[in-house]
Structures are given as structure tokens and as C-alpha cells.
Amino acid sequence: MYHFSIILFIIVLLFINNTFSEPTSNAGIVGEFESLSLDSKELNKLLDQIEPTINLHRYFYLNKFQKVDNLKNRIKYNYPIFQLQVVEGKLQKQFLSTNGNGDNLKQPAYNNYGQHIGYQDFQIGTLYELTLFVDTTIQQSKQYETFIRNQSTTTIIEDYKSKRILESNCRYLSIKLFKDYLKLITIQQFICNDENNNNNNNNNNNNNNNNNNNNNNINNNGEQQKDILSTISTTNNIYKDNNNNFNETIKIMSYNTWNFNEPWKDRRILMADLIEKELPDVISFQELRFSAWDSEVKSSNPIKMGEERNQVQHLFKLLAERNLKYNFVYLPSMVYPTNTGLQFEGLSIFSKHEISNTDSIKLSRDIKKPDDAHQRSCLRVEINFKKKQQFNNNQQIEISKRINIFTSHFSLETDGSKRNAYESLIWINSFKKPHLFMGDFNLEPNENAIQFLLGNYDINNYYKGNNNNNNNNNNNNNNNNNNNNFIDTWVEFSNHPNQKNEKNRQLQFLKDNEGIVSIVGIEDTDRCKETDLVNGFTFPTLYSKPSKRIDFLLRSNDQILSLIDFKIGGRCSKLSPFNSPFYASDHTSISATFKIN
């Protein structure tokens, strides 16, 4: 039945491509949210299935791991399973709208006698949004055998000194569970809190209501929550100011994971190693999949199989075993059929700090254009960066800064990318600053959509059909006389006087090695670690010859965040057992460190 549905879906798409032409943001994953009775059989059955896995995530998040010398292929964990109580919940039955006009992916319908009677909407899955209370007074033990790190180069075991933390911290969980059309179950959101944040606006507008309201709800309930500070030490700082009361830094990374392209089992280790080296507070990922993949470990257990097919789960555990503890939100955006079933692909944001808010919008697409056929979205999280400050009277208070962080993965089509930029900026500016906007924009710096985000191109030209390009490559003059545009942090860093000598050295290297388009040498492992200050190329990493800058990390045009450092990583390859080089991704990572003013 599923294969027939996929074939039918392809036929429907071919029909739509010839019939509908207006861009729409109503296509893609759709479905209305429904209230969920806390004593429903459906919910209790789901919790019985998923309770050990949720406890395992909590264990990974809270437990401190230690590296050991003896290498093993598989690791066993003993962790407590605490009883979970649902505080509140809702569900969304999800369907796939093929054109935004109410036409959904269909499947054959049959009567009780097995006779074909027509077609009905094909439900691609169910999303459950839950707030859970962890009752640490009721527990049992569980042994878990991991398959995530079965090809890792290191082994990590648990430190049992963390028992008190497991019993006292992270008592409330903001969880999103997804059960797909094959009944596979996976965790799409995991946010730990010490108190119940009932006032948090957790409206993930993903795939459903197409809610573009200017939702600026900020949680000001003053509840004391876990203080998860990460102090970043940087080199080559371009700004130094010790006269600020908050005086903290935050490091942000953006990374396109290149979905499940092989060799994913090896690439994910390189990716986790790079993140461990850079130690970002927040990571935005693009191109993360929930789908079948070539080297997946098969299981008859629907939860283990769901975990195996979710790239977010792989990265969450790999980082947690390195004692990099992140809350995460995953937003599937595009869904399309393959010969192995439906593939979900989207965005994710990981944060070491409290996530106090999260939501998203779908961006419009013109499905008759192949390069604009994939659904694009913009994902937001608001993080609450906390620190405890001691005053002269020995009084200690907790102060915090809220930062709105956005990520997207723009269309490959020119008009589509302009719409993506326009719709994203309008929505982003409905929230309180500071803003950080990052991702794989599939655009080079001089293209209109990027120049619009920087304030150098009038988007009205696009709507009037005027394609005149204000071609100011790498220009950050921001001439639109308002502060609603962004600043390109790579340009800001590479043009700073403190980087002049290094930039000149790199320019001389390019002149001396005519024909090399990038600072990165093919076999030069030292040079591949450098941040390119001349071109900032991020794609493609393959063969160590990136030739485009299409990944961006933009900051709002204000003085709340001051740029300290910028790095480009992931340019170095590693040899496979067959002596062929592979890279963590086909994109580099980009990361920026800011001082919070």
C-alpha cells in the first residue's frame, strides 16, 4: 500500500506542476492540533513504549562520562528509569499537502470486504507535544546496549557519581514525539527544565497552521532554572571590553550535515570531534534527515529503528558522550518519496542553555519549478543565557540575557531565495533583539537575497520585477537607514584591523600558488585548519577545494552582541580504510563568538 501511495504521489506532483503556478506556504506537512486527554489509552500506550528511551535521553543529558583506554565496539549503560507523568499534551495528525490548496497525498481506500472504493488522505505520521514530570521517587533500572558508537574510535563509560544529579535535576521535560506511517517512533524535541515552564510558548508552527503572527511572548515568570553556563576561551580576539556587568561570551555554530550521504557512520564521528574541539554554546544544523539510509542497523523494535533513522539522535548521543550536553529542537520541513519510503529533512537547533521558546514558519515555494519544489522553513529558538553574579554585600543573584536564534535552508531557485529572505526577515523582526540568523542559504554574497538581508538591496525591486542587482560583494555598509537588517559576521571579522596581517599572508599565498582557489591546500593538513579570511569559502569541501561562500552567520544590527572571533572548520579530510579521503560534510562549519553586552 505504501509503495502504491508513493507512485500515486509522484503522479499527483506531475499533475500539479502543470496546473498550479502561484507560490504558496500552505503546502508540505499540514494538520490541526488537537487536545490530548491525559488518561487516553493512546497516550498511555505511547508512554509505556517510549518511557525507557526518554529516560535514556535524560541520562545522557545529565550524566558525566569518562573516557577509558580499552576500546570496545559496543558499550552498555546502566541507567534508572523514572516514572513519567504527563502535565499537558496535544497531538497533530500530519498529512502531506501537495499544492497548498487542500489536495493531500492519497492512499487507496477499501471497504470491510476488501473492495477498492476510492482514495483517502494518507497520514504520514502523528506528532505529540508533551510536558512531562519526572517522578524520581519511582524508578527501576535498565541496561542499554548502544549501537550509535559501534564504529567510534573511543569508548566512554558512565561515572556513577552523578546519581544525585539524576534525582534532582531536569525534573520537567518539553518533548515532541513523532510516530511515522510505519509506526516508528522518534524524539524530535528534548528540552530539560528544573521547573515547569507553563508560560513558554512552544508553538512549533511547523507543517500545520501556517501561523505568521507576530508572536513575541517572552517567559518572564522568574523561575529559577538550571544554570548551564559555558565560558568560551578564544584566541585572536578582535574586541576586548572588561567594563560590562554581564561580561559573558557565547559561541554559535552553523553546520549543514549533508544528510545521510556515505560514509555517515564515519562522518558523524568527524563532525562530533569538530564540535568537541570548538565547544559551541548553540549549534544550528541544516539537512538533517529522518529516513532510511544505506548503512542503517536494522531492528524490529520501532523505537530503536526510529532512533536509527533520526540523525538528530545520532548527534545528540555522540555529543553527550563527550560531555557536551544540549537541549534540541528538530523541525522536519521537506518530505518526499524514494524507493525506501518517505524521507523527512529539515532543521535543528542544539543549545547548552535553557530554551525558553521555540516556533517556526513555513516559507513559500513555487512547486512547478524543480529548484523551488522542496519545502523550506525558518526555525527559531529563544535561549535564556544565565549567570550568577556576586555583589559586594555577598548577595548572589541570577541575571540572564535572552537571545533569539534563527536558522533556515534557502531555496535553490533565484526568486524562491528572494521570497525566503523577505519572509524570514519580516518574521524575525517581529521578535525582540538581539537576533542571530544562520544557515545554508544556497546563495553567494553578491546575490540579491543576501544583499537584501544586509540592507543593500531594495526588495521592492523584486516585487516590481526589477532584477537590477546592487552588486556590493561582501559590503556591509547597511545603507537603508534602519536597524532591521543584518551584519555579515565573516565580513566583519575578516575586515577588522586585527586580522590585517593574517589576511595579507593568505593573499600572498594565493598569489604564490596561482590556480589554488582556496586557502586550503589539497594535502596540507595544517593549512586546512585555517579560517579563510580572503574568500570565506564554505562549499564544497570535497577534494579540499571549496569555491563558494553559501553558509552565513548574520547578527542583528545593534550593539547587544559584539563579535570576538570567527572560525571556519571541517575542511580537513580523513582517510577511510580504503585510503580514500572523506570529510565530515560537503559544507564547512562556521562559528562566531560574541561578547554579550
Coordinates of N, CA and C in Angstrom, one line a residue, residues 30-38 42 88-95 123 125-130 208-209:
V30 N 0.9 19.3 6.9 CA -0.2 20.0 7.4 C -1.0 19.2 8.4
G31 N -1.8 19.8 9.2 CA -2.6 19.1 10.2 C -2.9 20.0 11.4
E32 N -4.2 19.9 11.9 CA -4.6 20.7 13.0 C -4.2 20.0 14.3
F33 N -3.8 20.8 15.3 CA -3.5 20.3 16.6 C -4.8 20.0 17.4
E34 N -4.8 18.9 18.1 CA -5.9 18.5 19.0 C -5.5 18.4 20.4
S35 N -6.4 18.7 21.3 CA -6.1 18.5 22.7 C -6.0 17.0 23.0
L36 N -5.1 16.6 23.9 CA -4.9 15.2 24.2 C -5.3 14.9 25.7
S37 N -6.2 14.0 25.8 CA -6.7 13.6 27.2 C -5.5 12.9 27.9
L38 N -5.2 13.4 29.1 CA -4.1 12.8 29.8 C -4.3 11.4 30.2
E42 N -4.4 5.8 24.1 CA -3.4 6.1 23.1 C -2.1 6.7 23.7
E88 N 0.8 18.2 30.5 CA -0.1 18.7 29.4 C 0.4 18.1 28.1
G89 N -0.6 18.0 27.1 CA -0.2 17.5 25.9 C -1.2 17.8 24.8
K90 N -0.7 17.7 23.5 CA -1.6 17.8 22.4 C -1.0 17.0 21.3
L91 N -1.8 16.7 20.2 CA -1.3 15.9 19.1 C -1.7 16.5 17.8
Q92 N -0.9 16.2 16.8 CA -1.2 16.7 15.4 C -1.1 15.5 14.5
K93 N -2.3 15.1 13.8 CA -2.2 14.1 12.8 C -1.7 14.8 11.5
Q94 N -0.6 14.3 11.0 CA 0.1 15.0 9.9 C -0.2 14.4 8.5
F95 N -0.5 15.3 7.6 CA -0.7 14.9 6.2 C 0.3 15.7 5.3
Q123 N -2.1 9.5 6.0 CA -1.5 10.1 7.2 C 0.0 9.7 7.3
G125 N 2.1 10.6 9.6 CA 2.5 10.4 11.0 C 1.7 11.2 12.0
T126 N 2.0 11.1 13.2 CA 1.4 11.8 14.3 C 2.5 12.5 15.2
L127 N 2.3 13.7 15.5 CA 3.2 14.5 16.3 C 2.6 14.7 17.7
Y128 N 3.3 14.3 18.8 CA 2.8 14.5 20.1 C 3.7 15.5 20.8
E129 N 3.1 16.6 21.3 CA 3.8 17.6 22.1 C 3.4 17.5 23.5
L130 N 4.4 17.2 24.4 CA 4.1 16.8 25.8 C 5.0 17.6 26.7
N208 N 1.8 23.0 9.9 CA 0.4 22.9 10.2 C -0.4 24.1 10.0
N209 N -0.3 25.1 10.9 CA -1.3 26.2 10.9 C -0.8 27.3 10.0

